[in-house]
Short mmCIF file of C-alpha atoms in Angstrom, two decimals:
data_model
loop_
_atom_site.label_atom_id
_atom_site.label_comp_id
_atom_site.label_asym_id
_atom_site.label_seq_id
_atom_site.Cartn_x
_atom_site.Cartn_y
_atom_site.Cartn_z
CA UNK N 227 -118.45 3.36 -44.47
CA UNK N 228 -117.41 6.87 -45.36
CA UNK N 229 -116.53 7.61 -48.95
CA UNK N 230 -112.82 7.80 -49.77
CA UNK N 231 -111.44 11.20 -50.56
CA UNK N 232 -109.74 11.85 -53.87
CA UNK N 233 -106.38 11.93 -52.10
CA UNK N 234 -107.06 8.57 -50.46
CA UNK N 235 -108.01 7.04 -53.80
CA UNK N 236 -104.90 8.50 -55.39
CA UNK N 237 -102.74 7.14 -52.57
CA UNK N 238 -104.28 3.70 -53.05
CA UNK N 239 -103.59 3.80 -56.79
CA UNK N 240 -100.04 5.12 -56.69
CA UNK N 241 -98.38 3.69 -53.59
CA UNK N 242 -97.45 0.10 -52.80
CA UNK N 243 -96.52 -1.98 -49.80
CA UNK N 244 -96.35 -5.74 -49.40
CA UNK N 245 -99.49 -7.07 -47.67
CA UNK N 246 -99.29 -9.52 -44.77
CA UNK N 247 -100.44 -12.87 -46.16
CA UNK N 248 -102.24 -13.80 -42.95
CA UNK N 249 -104.41 -10.70 -43.27
CA UNK N 250 -104.77 -10.61 -47.04
CA UNK N 251 -105.16 -14.34 -47.73
CA UNK N 252 -105.97 -16.22 -44.52
CA UNK N 253 -106.88 -19.30 -46.59
CA UNK N 254 -103.15 -19.72 -47.31
CA UNK N 255 -102.49 -20.60 -43.67
CA UNK N 256 -103.64 -24.21 -43.75
CA UNK N 257 -101.94 -24.79 -47.11
CA UNK N 258 -98.70 -23.39 -45.74
CA UNK N 259 -98.84 -25.45 -42.55
CA UNK N 260 -99.47 -28.63 -44.52
CA UNK N 261 -96.75 -27.85 -47.07
CA UNK N 262 -94.15 -27.20 -44.38
CA UNK N 263 -94.50 -30.66 -42.88
CA UNK N 264 -92.54 -31.92 -45.90
CA UNK N 265 -90.02 -29.13 -45.45
CA UNK N 266 -89.41 -30.08 -41.82
CA UNK N 267 -88.84 -33.69 -42.85
CA UNK N 268 -86.28 -32.50 -45.41
CA UNK N 269 -84.51 -30.41 -42.77
CA UNK N 270 -84.34 -33.37 -40.40
CA UNK N 271 -83.02 -35.70 -43.11
CA UNK N 272 -80.47 -33.21 -44.45
CA UNK N 273 -78.32 -31.64 -41.74
CA UNK N 274 -75.32 -31.46 -44.12
CA UNK N 275 -74.84 -30.92 -47.84
CA UNK N 276 -74.10 -34.64 -48.33
CA UNK N 277 -77.29 -35.61 -46.52
CA UNK N 278 -79.28 -33.08 -48.57
CA UNK N 279 -77.97 -34.55 -51.82
CA UNK N 280 -78.81 -38.07 -50.63
CA UNK N 281 -82.36 -37.00 -49.75
CA UNK N 282 -82.75 -35.11 -53.03
CA UNK N 283 -81.66 -38.16 -55.03
CA UNK N 284 -84.21 -40.25 -53.16
CA UNK N 285 -86.98 -37.76 -53.96
CA UNK N 286 -85.94 -37.43 -57.61
CA UNK N 287 -85.72 -41.17 -58.22
CA UNK N 288 -89.12 -41.65 -56.61
CA UNK N 289 -90.53 -39.09 -59.08
CA UNK N 290 -89.04 -40.92 -62.08
CA UNK N 291 -85.88 -38.87 -62.70
CA UNK N 292 -82.98 -40.68 -64.37
CA UNK N 293 -79.23 -39.94 -64.21
CA UNK N 294 -78.28 -37.51 -66.98
CA UNK N 295 -76.64 -39.16 -70.00
CA UNK N 296 -74.85 -36.66 -72.22
CA UNK N 297 -75.07 -39.09 -75.16
CA UNK N 298 -78.83 -39.65 -74.93
CA UNK N 299 -81.58 -37.69 -76.68
CA UNK N 300 -84.38 -36.18 -74.62
CA UNK N 301 -87.95 -35.11 -75.31
CA UNK N 302 -90.11 -32.48 -73.60
CA UNK N 303 -91.20 -33.76 -70.20
CA UNK N 304 -88.16 -36.01 -69.67
CA UNK N 305 -86.58 -35.64 -66.23
CA UNK N 306 -82.90 -36.12 -65.36
CA UNK N 307 -80.45 -35.35 -62.56
CA UNK N 308 -76.69 -35.02 -62.12
CA UNK N 309 -74.72 -35.36 -58.87
CA UNK N 310 -71.40 -33.59 -58.39
CA UNK N 311 -69.14 -35.35 -55.86
CA UNK N 312 -72.05 -36.19 -53.53
CA UNK N 313 -72.20 -32.57 -52.36
CA UNK N 314 -74.12 -30.76 -55.11
CA UNK N 315 -76.93 -31.81 -57.45
CA UNK N 316 -78.68 -30.51 -60.58
CA UNK N 317 -82.14 -31.59 -61.78
CA UNK N 318 -83.77 -30.85 -65.13
CA UNK N 319 -87.17 -31.20 -66.77
CA UNK N 320 -86.98 -30.69 -70.54
CA UNK N 321 -89.33 -28.02 -71.85
CA UNK N 322 -91.42 -27.44 -74.95
CA UNK N 323 -89.29 -24.62 -76.34
CA UNK N 324 -85.90 -25.43 -77.89
CA UNK N 325 -82.86 -24.82 -75.72
CA UNK N 326 -81.71 -22.13 -78.14
CA UNK N 327 -84.51 -19.97 -76.71
CA UNK N 328 -83.11 -20.29 -73.22
CA UNK N 329 -83.58 -22.04 -69.90
CA UNK N 330 -85.22 -21.26 -66.58
CA UNK N 331 -82.58 -21.84 -63.89
CA UNK N 332 -83.06 -21.87 -60.12
CA UNK N 333 -79.95 -21.99 -57.93
CA UNK N 334 -79.93 -22.49 -54.16
CA UNK N 335 -77.20 -23.68 -51.79
CA UNK N 336 -77.32 -26.53 -49.30
CA UNK N 337 -74.25 -25.81 -47.19
CA UNK N 338 -74.72 -23.74 -44.04
CA UNK N 339 -72.67 -22.20 -41.20
CA UNK N 340 -71.40 -24.87 -38.81
CA UNK N 341 -68.34 -26.19 -37.00
CA UNK N 342 -66.00 -28.56 -38.85
CA UNK N 343 -63.65 -30.92 -37.06
CA UNK N 344 -59.97 -30.22 -37.63
CA UNK N 345 -57.97 -32.90 -39.48
CA UNK N 346 -56.45 -34.13 -36.20
CA UNK N 347 -59.26 -33.23 -33.81
CA UNK N 348 -59.10 -35.62 -30.86
CA UNK N 349 -57.23 -34.63 -27.70
CA UNK N 350 -57.40 -34.97 -23.93
CA UNK N 351 -56.97 -32.27 -21.29
CA UNK N 352 -57.38 -32.71 -17.54
CA UNK N 353 -59.13 -36.08 -17.95
CA UNK N 354 -61.69 -34.81 -20.49
CA UNK N 355 -61.63 -35.72 -24.19
CA UNK N 356 -62.43 -33.08 -26.79
CA UNK N 357 -62.70 -32.48 -30.53
CA UNK N 358 -60.98 -29.37 -31.89
CA UNK N 359 -63.09 -27.46 -34.44
CA UNK N 360 -62.77 -24.84 -37.15
CA UNK N 361 -65.87 -22.78 -37.82
CA UNK N 362 -67.31 -22.75 -41.35
CA UNK N 363 -69.00 -19.62 -42.67
CA UNK N 364 -70.00 -16.53 -40.73
CA UNK N 365 -71.04 -17.45 -37.21
CA UNK N 366 -71.39 -15.66 -33.88
CA UNK N 367 -69.21 -17.96 -31.80
CA UNK N 368 -70.89 -17.38 -28.45
CA UNK N 369 -74.15 -18.81 -29.82
CA UNK N 370 -72.62 -22.29 -30.12
CA UNK N 371 -71.84 -22.81 -26.43
CA UNK N 372 -74.11 -24.68 -23.96
CA UNK N 373 -76.48 -26.12 -26.57
CA UNK N 374 -76.85 -29.77 -27.65
CA UNK N 375 -74.80 -30.54 -30.76
CA UNK N 376 -74.72 -33.45 -33.20
CA UNK N 377 -71.97 -34.94 -35.35
CA UNK N 378 -72.51 -35.70 -39.06
CA UNK N 379 -70.25 -36.72 -41.90
CA UNK N 380 -68.20 -39.42 -43.56
CA UNK N 381 -64.92 -41.17 -42.69
CA UNK N 382 -62.87 -43.19 -45.15
CA UNK N 383 -60.86 -46.05 -43.70
CA UNK N 384 -57.45 -47.16 -44.97
CA UNK N 385 -59.03 -49.95 -47.01
CA UNK N 386 -61.25 -47.44 -48.85
CA UNK N 387 -64.50 -48.28 -47.07
CA UNK N 388 -66.67 -45.29 -46.19
CA UNK N 389 -68.29 -44.88 -42.79
CA UNK N 390 -71.32 -42.61 -42.45
CA UNK N 391 -71.59 -40.79 -39.12
CA UNK N 392 -74.80 -39.36 -37.69
CA UNK N 393 -74.77 -39.03 -33.89
CA UNK N 394 -77.02 -36.82 -31.80
CA UNK N 395 -80.28 -36.74 -33.75
CA UNK N 396 -81.94 -39.92 -32.48
CA UNK N 397 -83.39 -39.39 -28.98
CA UNK N 398 -81.39 -42.44 -27.86
CA UNK N 399 -78.11 -40.91 -29.08
CA UNK N 400 -75.70 -38.93 -26.95
CA UNK N 401 -75.19 -35.29 -27.90
CA UNK N 402 -72.08 -33.10 -27.76
CA UNK N 403 -71.39 -29.85 -25.96
CA UNK N 404 -69.25 -26.70 -25.78
CA UNK N 405 -68.84 -25.40 -22.23
CA UNK N 406 -68.98 -21.83 -20.96
CA UNK N 407 -68.20 -20.15 -17.63
CA UNK N 408 -70.74 -19.73 -14.86
CA UNK N 409 -71.59 -16.09 -14.05
CA UNK N 410 -69.67 -16.17 -10.74
CA UNK N 411 -66.36 -16.90 -12.53
CA UNK N 412 -66.90 -14.83 -15.64
CA UNK N 413 -65.77 -11.39 -14.48
CA UNK N 414 -62.82 -11.24 -16.87
CA UNK N 415 -64.74 -12.92 -19.68
CA UNK N 416 -67.46 -10.32 -19.27
CA UNK N 417 -64.93 -7.64 -20.20
CA UNK N 418 -64.51 -9.16 -23.65
CA UNK N 419 -66.45 -7.82 -26.62
CA UNK N 420 -69.48 -9.86 -27.63
CA UNK N 421 -67.58 -11.08 -30.70
CA UNK N 422 -64.87 -12.45 -28.39
CA UNK N 423 -67.23 -13.78 -25.71
CA UNK N 424 -66.32 -17.25 -26.91
CA UNK N 425 -63.16 -17.36 -29.02
CA UNK N 426 -62.54 -19.67 -31.95
CA UNK N 427 -59.96 -21.69 -30.00
CA UNK N 428 -62.57 -22.21 -27.24
CA UNK N 429 -65.04 -23.95 -29.54
CA UNK N 430 -63.95 -27.35 -28.28
CA UNK N 431 -66.47 -30.21 -28.30
CA UNK N 432 -66.75 -32.25 -25.11
CA UNK N 433 -66.91 -35.94 -26.12
CA UNK N 434 -65.92 -38.08 -23.12
CA UNK N 435 -64.68 -38.25 -19.52
CA UNK N 436 -64.20 -41.95 -18.62
CA UNK N 437 -60.63 -43.25 -18.83
CA UNK N 438 -59.56 -46.59 -20.23
CA UNK N 439 -59.34 -48.84 -17.13
CA UNK N 440 -55.60 -49.40 -16.93
CA UNK N 441 -53.06 -47.43 -14.95
CA UNK N 442 -50.00 -45.78 -16.44
CA UNK N 443 -51.50 -44.92 -19.84
CA UNK N 444 -51.04 -41.58 -21.53
CA UNK N 445 -54.39 -39.90 -22.35
CA UNK N 446 -56.59 -42.77 -21.14
CA UNK N 447 -59.87 -40.86 -21.79
CA UNK N 448 -58.84 -40.25 -25.39
CA UNK N 449 -57.99 -43.94 -25.69
CA UNK N 450 -61.42 -44.90 -24.33
CA UNK N 451 -63.09 -42.69 -26.95
CA UNK N 452 -60.95 -44.24 -29.70
CA UNK N 453 -61.93 -47.70 -28.47
CA UNK N 454 -65.62 -46.80 -28.69
CA UNK N 455 -65.18 -45.40 -32.21
CA UNK N 456 -63.16 -48.44 -33.28
CA UNK N 457 -65.79 -50.85 -31.98
CA UNK N 458 -68.64 -48.91 -33.60
CA UNK N 459 -67.07 -47.84 -36.90
CA UNK N 460 -63.83 -49.80 -37.25
CA UNK N 461 -61.76 -46.62 -37.47
CA UNK N 462 -58.45 -45.53 -35.95
CA UNK N 463 -57.16 -42.05 -35.17
CA UNK N 464 -55.33 -41.67 -38.50
CA UNK N 465 -58.67 -42.06 -40.31
CA UNK N 466 -59.72 -38.58 -39.18
CA UNK N 467 -57.38 -37.24 -41.88
CA UNK N 468 -59.64 -38.99 -44.44
CA UNK N 469 -62.87 -37.57 -42.98
CA UNK N 470 -65.38 -34.75 -43.38
CA UNK N 471 -67.11 -34.31 -40.04
CA UNK N 472 -69.47 -31.45 -39.19
CA UNK N 473 -70.98 -30.24 -35.92
CA UNK N 474 -74.50 -28.80 -36.10
CA UNK N 475 -77.28 -28.05 -33.63
CA UNK N 476 -78.90 -31.30 -32.51
CA UNK N 477 -82.60 -32.00 -32.75
CA UNK N 478 -85.43 -31.78 -35.26
CA UNK N 479 -87.08 -28.75 -36.81
CA UNK N 480 -89.78 -27.49 -34.46
CA UNK N 481 -92.89 -25.34 -34.76
CA UNK N 482 -92.66 -22.00 -32.96
CA UNK N 483 -95.46 -20.00 -31.37
CA UNK N 484 -98.93 -20.80 -30.11
CA UNK N 485 -100.20 -20.55 -33.69
CA UNK N 486 -97.41 -22.80 -35.05
CA UNK N 487 -96.76 -20.21 -37.76
CA UNK N 488 -92.96 -20.28 -37.55
CA UNK N 489 -90.26 -22.96 -37.78
CA UNK N 490 -87.07 -23.09 -35.71
CA UNK N 491 -84.32 -25.19 -37.25
CA UNK N 492 -80.67 -25.37 -38.09
CA UNK N 493 -79.72 -24.43 -41.65
CA UNK N 494 -82.77 -22.58 -42.96
CA UNK N 495 -80.01 -20.68 -44.78
CA UNK N 496 -80.35 -21.91 -47.43
CA UNK N 497 -82.38 -25.10 -47.31
CA UNK N 498 -85.48 -22.95 -46.94
CA UNK N 499 -84.94 -22.09 -50.62
CA UNK N 500 -83.43 -25.41 -51.67
CA UNK N 501 -86.46 -27.46 -50.63
CA UNK N 502 -89.10 -25.29 -52.39
CA UNK N 503 -86.85 -25.18 -55.47
CA UNK N 504 -86.54 -28.96 -55.50
CA UNK N 505 -90.23 -29.43 -54.76
CA UNK N 506 -91.17 -27.06 -57.62
CA UNK N 507 -88.84 -28.97 -59.94
CA UNK N 508 -90.51 -32.26 -58.98
CA UNK N 509 -94.00 -30.83 -59.48
CA UNK N 510 -93.26 -29.27 -62.88
CA UNK N 511 -94.34 -31.76 -65.55
CA UNK N 512 -94.53 -29.90 -68.87
CA UNK N 513 -92.62 -26.60 -68.61
CA UNK N 514 -92.38 -24.10 -71.43
CA UNK N 515 -88.63 -23.70 -70.91
CA UNK N 516 -86.25 -26.43 -69.84
CA UNK N 517 -85.66 -26.21 -66.09
CA UNK N 518 -82.30 -26.41 -64.34
CA UNK N 519 -82.56 -26.69 -60.55
CA UNK N 520 -79.17 -26.37 -58.82
CA UNK N 521 -78.55 -27.27 -55.19
CA UNK N 522 -74.94 -26.25 -54.71
CA UNK N 523 -72.25 -26.27 -52.04
CA UNK N 524 -69.72 -23.86 -50.48
CA UNK N 525 -71.78 -20.64 -50.81
CA UNK N 526 -71.10 -19.75 -47.19
CA UNK N 527 -67.35 -19.50 -47.85
CA UNK N 528 -67.46 -17.83 -51.27
CA UNK N 529 -68.70 -20.67 -53.54
CA UNK N 530 -65.13 -21.95 -53.82
CA UNK N 531 -63.96 -25.48 -54.65
CA UNK N 532 -65.20 -27.92 -57.26
CA UNK N 533 -68.64 -28.26 -55.62
CA UNK N 534 -69.27 -24.49 -55.40
CA UNK N 535 -70.59 -22.23 -58.14
CA UNK N 536 -67.21 -20.57 -58.55
CA UNK N 537 -66.16 -23.80 -60.29
CA UNK N 538 -67.23 -24.88 -63.77
CA UNK N 539 -69.39 -27.89 -62.92
CA UNK N 540 -72.66 -26.07 -63.69
CA UNK N 541 -71.14 -24.57 -66.84
CA UNK N 542 -70.09 -28.05 -67.96
CA UNK N 543 -73.59 -29.42 -67.34
CA UNK N 544 -75.13 -26.61 -69.37
CA UNK N 545 -72.61 -27.25 -72.15
CA UNK N 546 -73.65 -30.90 -72.18
CA UNK N 547 -77.31 -29.85 -72.50
CA UNK N 548 -76.50 -27.62 -75.46
CA UNK N 549 -74.32 -30.23 -77.17
CA UNK N 550 -76.96 -32.86 -76.58
CA UNK N 551 -79.62 -30.69 -78.25
CA UNK N 552 -77.33 -29.47 -81.02
CA UNK N 553 -77.78 -25.79 -80.18
CA UNK N 554 -75.42 -22.90 -79.55
CA UNK N 555 -74.27 -22.91 -75.93
CA UNK N 556 -73.76 -19.13 -75.99
CA UNK N 557 -77.22 -18.47 -77.43
CA UNK N 558 -78.77 -20.73 -74.79
CA UNK N 559 -77.13 -18.81 -71.95
CA UNK N 560 -77.87 -15.39 -73.43
CA UNK N 561 -81.59 -16.19 -73.46
CA UNK N 562 -81.66 -17.91 -70.06
CA UNK N 563 -83.28 -16.51 -66.92
CA UNK N 564 -82.19 -17.45 -63.41
CA UNK N 565 -83.42 -17.08 -59.86
CA UNK N 566 -80.61 -17.02 -57.33
CA UNK N 567 -82.59 -18.48 -54.47
CA UNK N 568 -81.09 -17.33 -51.22
CA UNK N 569 -82.36 -15.95 -47.95
CA UNK N 570 -82.66 -12.36 -46.77
CA UNK N 571 -82.42 -10.97 -43.25
CA UNK N 572 -85.93 -10.55 -41.87
CA UNK N 573 -86.69 -7.32 -40.01
CA UNK N 574 -86.33 -7.99 -36.29
CA UNK N 575 -88.38 -5.56 -34.15
CA UNK N 576 -86.03 -6.19 -31.20
CA UNK N 577 -83.09 -4.76 -33.17
CA UNK N 578 -84.60 -2.16 -35.51
CA UNK N 579 -81.54 0.08 -35.73
CA UNK N 580 -79.65 -2.17 -38.16
CA UNK N 581 -82.49 -2.31 -40.69
CA UNK N 582 -83.96 0.20 -43.09
CA UNK N 583 -87.68 -0.30 -42.56
CA UNK N 584 -88.71 0.70 -46.08
CA UNK N 585 -86.16 -1.60 -47.74
CA UNK N 586 -86.32 -4.65 -45.50
CA UNK N 587 -88.29 -7.87 -45.68
CA UNK N 588 -90.69 -9.12 -43.02
CA UNK N 589 -91.88 -12.49 -41.76
CA UNK N 590 -95.27 -13.42 -43.18
CA UNK N 591 -95.23 -11.14 -46.24
CA UNK N 592 -94.05 -13.65 -48.81
CA UNK N 593 -90.91 -14.42 -50.76
CA UNK N 594 -88.28 -11.72 -51.20
CA UNK N 595 -87.11 -10.18 -54.48
CA UNK N 596 -83.71 -8.59 -53.93
CA UNK N 597 -82.34 -6.46 -56.75
CA UNK N 598 -78.82 -6.46 -55.32
CA UNK N 599 -76.95 -7.72 -52.28
CA UNK N 600 -73.35 -7.02 -51.27
CA UNK N 601 -71.96 -4.15 -49.24
CA UNK N 602 -69.77 -1.08 -49.56
CA UNK N 603 -71.04 0.08 -52.94
CA UNK N 604 -72.77 -3.21 -53.90
CA UNK N 605 -69.50 -5.14 -53.71
CA UNK N 606 -70.04 -8.85 -54.37
CA UNK N 607 -73.42 -8.33 -56.05
CA UNK N 608 -74.81 -8.99 -59.51
CA UNK N 609 -77.36 -6.10 -59.40
CA UNK N 610 -80.29 -7.29 -61.52
CA UNK N 611 -81.31 -5.07 -64.43
CA UNK N 612 -84.66 -3.33 -64.74
CA UNK N 613 -85.57 -5.72 -67.56
CA UNK N 614 -84.85 -8.78 -65.39
CA UNK N 615 -86.80 -7.35 -62.45
CA UNK N 616 -89.72 -6.62 -64.78
CA UNK N 617 -89.77 -10.18 -66.13
CA UNK N 618 -89.70 -11.82 -62.71
CA UNK N 619 -92.19 -9.44 -61.09
CA UNK N 620 -94.47 -10.02 -64.08
CA UNK N 621 -94.37 -13.78 -63.44
CA UNK N 622 -95.15 -13.26 -59.75
CA UNK N 623 -98.07 -10.94 -60.46
CA UNK N 624 -99.49 -13.16 -63.21
CA UNK N 625 -99.69 -16.07 -60.77
CA UNK N 626 -100.79 -14.10 -57.68
CA UNK N 627 -97.61 -14.84 -55.76
CA UNK N 628 -97.07 -12.80 -52.60
CA UNK N 629 -93.68 -11.14 -52.79
CA UNK N 630 -91.85 -8.29 -51.10
CA UNK N 631 -88.70 -6.28 -51.64
CA UNK N 632 -85.68 -6.82 -49.46
CA UNK N 633 -82.03 -6.21 -48.82
CA UNK N 634 -79.42 -7.70 -46.53
CA UNK N 635 -78.68 -6.12 -43.17
CA UNK N 636 -76.09 -3.41 -42.71
CA UNK N 637 -73.19 -5.87 -42.76
CA UNK N 638 -73.74 -6.83 -46.39
CA UNK N 639 -73.62 -10.35 -47.81
CA UNK N 640 -73.47 -12.12 -51.13
CA UNK N 641 -75.21 -14.92 -52.99
CA UNK N 642 -74.48 -17.19 -55.96
CA UNK N 643 -76.08 -14.63 -58.31
CA UNK N 644 -72.73 -13.06 -59.20
CA UNK N 645 -71.41 -16.38 -60.55
CA UNK N 646 -74.52 -17.00 -62.64
CA UNK N 647 -74.39 -13.44 -63.99
CA UNK N 648 -70.77 -14.05 -64.94
CA UNK N 649 -72.01 -16.66 -67.42
CA UNK N 650 -73.98 -13.96 -69.29
CA UNK N 651 -77.29 -15.05 -67.75
CA UNK N 652 -79.96 -12.66 -66.47
CA UNK N 653 -80.37 -13.35 -62.74
CA UNK N 654 -82.12 -11.93 -59.71
CA UNK N 655 -82.19 -13.01 -56.06
CA UNK N 656 -85.47 -14.46 -54.83
CA UNK N 657 -85.66 -16.14 -51.45
CA UNK N 658 -87.18 -16.32 -48.00
CA UNK N 659 -86.81 -13.96 -45.01
CA UNK N 660 -84.92 -15.51 -42.07
CA UNK N 661 -84.66 -14.24 -38.52
CA UNK N 662 -81.49 -14.96 -36.47
CA UNK N 663 -79.68 -15.89 -39.68
CA UNK N 664 -76.46 -17.94 -39.22
CA UNK N 665 -77.38 -18.85 -35.64
CA UNK N 666 -77.37 -22.55 -34.72
CA UNK N 667 -81.18 -22.33 -34.82
CA UNK N 668 -82.89 -19.90 -37.22
CA UNK N 669 -86.53 -18.81 -37.67
CA UNK N 670 -88.73 -18.67 -40.78
CA UNK N 671 -92.44 -18.17 -41.44
CA UNK N 672 -94.37 -21.08 -42.93
CA UNK N 673 -96.32 -18.60 -45.06
CA UNK N 674 -93.09 -17.37 -46.65
CA UNK N 675 -91.78 -20.90 -47.31
CA UNK N 676 -95.01 -21.83 -49.06
CA UNK N 677 -94.97 -18.61 -51.08
CA UNK N 678 -91.41 -19.34 -52.23
CA UNK N 679 -92.68 -22.67 -53.53
CA UNK N 680 -95.52 -20.90 -55.35
CA UNK N 681 -93.01 -18.47 -56.86
CA UNK N 682 -90.77 -21.27 -58.13
CA UNK N 683 -93.70 -23.18 -59.60
CA UNK N 684 -94.83 -20.03 -61.40
CA UNK N 685 -91.29 -19.43 -62.66
CA UNK N 686 -91.05 -22.95 -64.07
CA UNK N 687 -94.45 -22.81 -65.74
#
C-alpha cells in the first residue's frame, strides 16, 4: 500500500462524511435484521394510532410499567405510563438525578397519512356500494388506487358499546379497493396533472355489488352491505356518525430485496421512530435522567386537537411529574433535553433533482440528525441551537452510534419539535430516513432502524 500524501492525511483529518454501516460495520447486519423482526410485528399490530397505543400498553404492562398516579411517590427505576384518550401515550422511567436537573424526552408520532371515512360514508351508485373518504395528511392521491386496502377503527353504538373494526389484514378477510381507468379509456384523464390524476372526490372505496334479494327496494346493494354489518357488528347506518374508521394499505410489513435489507410497510412515518423510542424506553432500567417517551397523535395535520402536541396534555403530564417530586416545573423544563423523533426524506437516486446531495440523508447510513426542518425560510421549524447539537452529537459519538445529517426535501415539512421548543425545552430532530414517504407503502433500511434504537438507548443512558 502506497504511503498517504500529506494532503490525503489532512483531508482525512479535516473532512467528514457519514459512512455506510454495511461497509463500516458489517457485523451490525445480523443484529439489525433480528431487531427489525420485532419492529415488523409492531407495524402489523398497529395500523392506526389507537392500535399502536393498545400494543404499546401491552408491551409496557408486560415490562412492569404501572399507570401513572399523580398522588404517588416514585423512586429511581420506577416505571409508569399515561394514556391520553386511547390515541396517545407517555411512558417514564424515573432517573437517578432529581427532576430539577431536567429530563430526557423523546417524542414521536403514531398517526400517519391515510384515508378517513366521511361521517355519512355509505352510498350506492349503479348497483355498486361505496364508502366516501376524506384524505388525512399529505398524500399523493393517485397512489391509493388499484391496491388492496383495509379498514380499521372503532364504532360506538347507540347503547354506548364500542365495536372494534379490523378488516383486510387476515388472509381470510376481504380487502377494499379504489378503481382507476384502463389505458384505452384514459385519454382525457391522461391530460390531467399528476396531482389530479385521481381527484379527492374519486377516492371512493368499493365495498359491495350484490343487492338485497327483493325487488322494488331503493339502493338494494347498500342495504345488503348494511345487513352484513348489522349481523357482524350490530350496527346501523346512523352509527357511522359515532365512528372513527380509517383506510390503510392492506397486508403485513415485508422484507425488500434479495438481501432482505429493507422493509416495505404502511406508516413507517412515524412508527419507524415510535417503535425504537418505545423499545429504548422499555430497555432503560436505571437512567441518569428521568425519561419521558411520548407517542403522540395528529402530527400529520399540524399536531392539532387534544391528542396532538399542540394541546397541553404533555405539559400537564410534566407538571404532574414536577408537583409529584416537589420541584420547580419551570426549572425542570429549562434543563430538559428532547429528541423530536421523526423521519427524513431519504435520497432517491431515481429522482436526484429534488435533493441536495451534500445535505440529504441516505438509506443504510444510520439515524438522521436534522438541525431544522420547515420551508420558505425555515417556517414551521424549531432550529436547534449549536449547544443542543453539540450535546446530542456528543452522546452519539460517545456510544459509537452511526448518524448522518439530513434535511427534508424541497417541499419542506415540519415535526413536533416546534411545540416542544415552545415549552422552553432544548430539542433537535433525530429520526430515520424513509423512501417514498407518505405513500401507502414506504421503504426503510433495517440498519437505520436499528441505529435509531441505539441512539435512543444512548440518549436515555
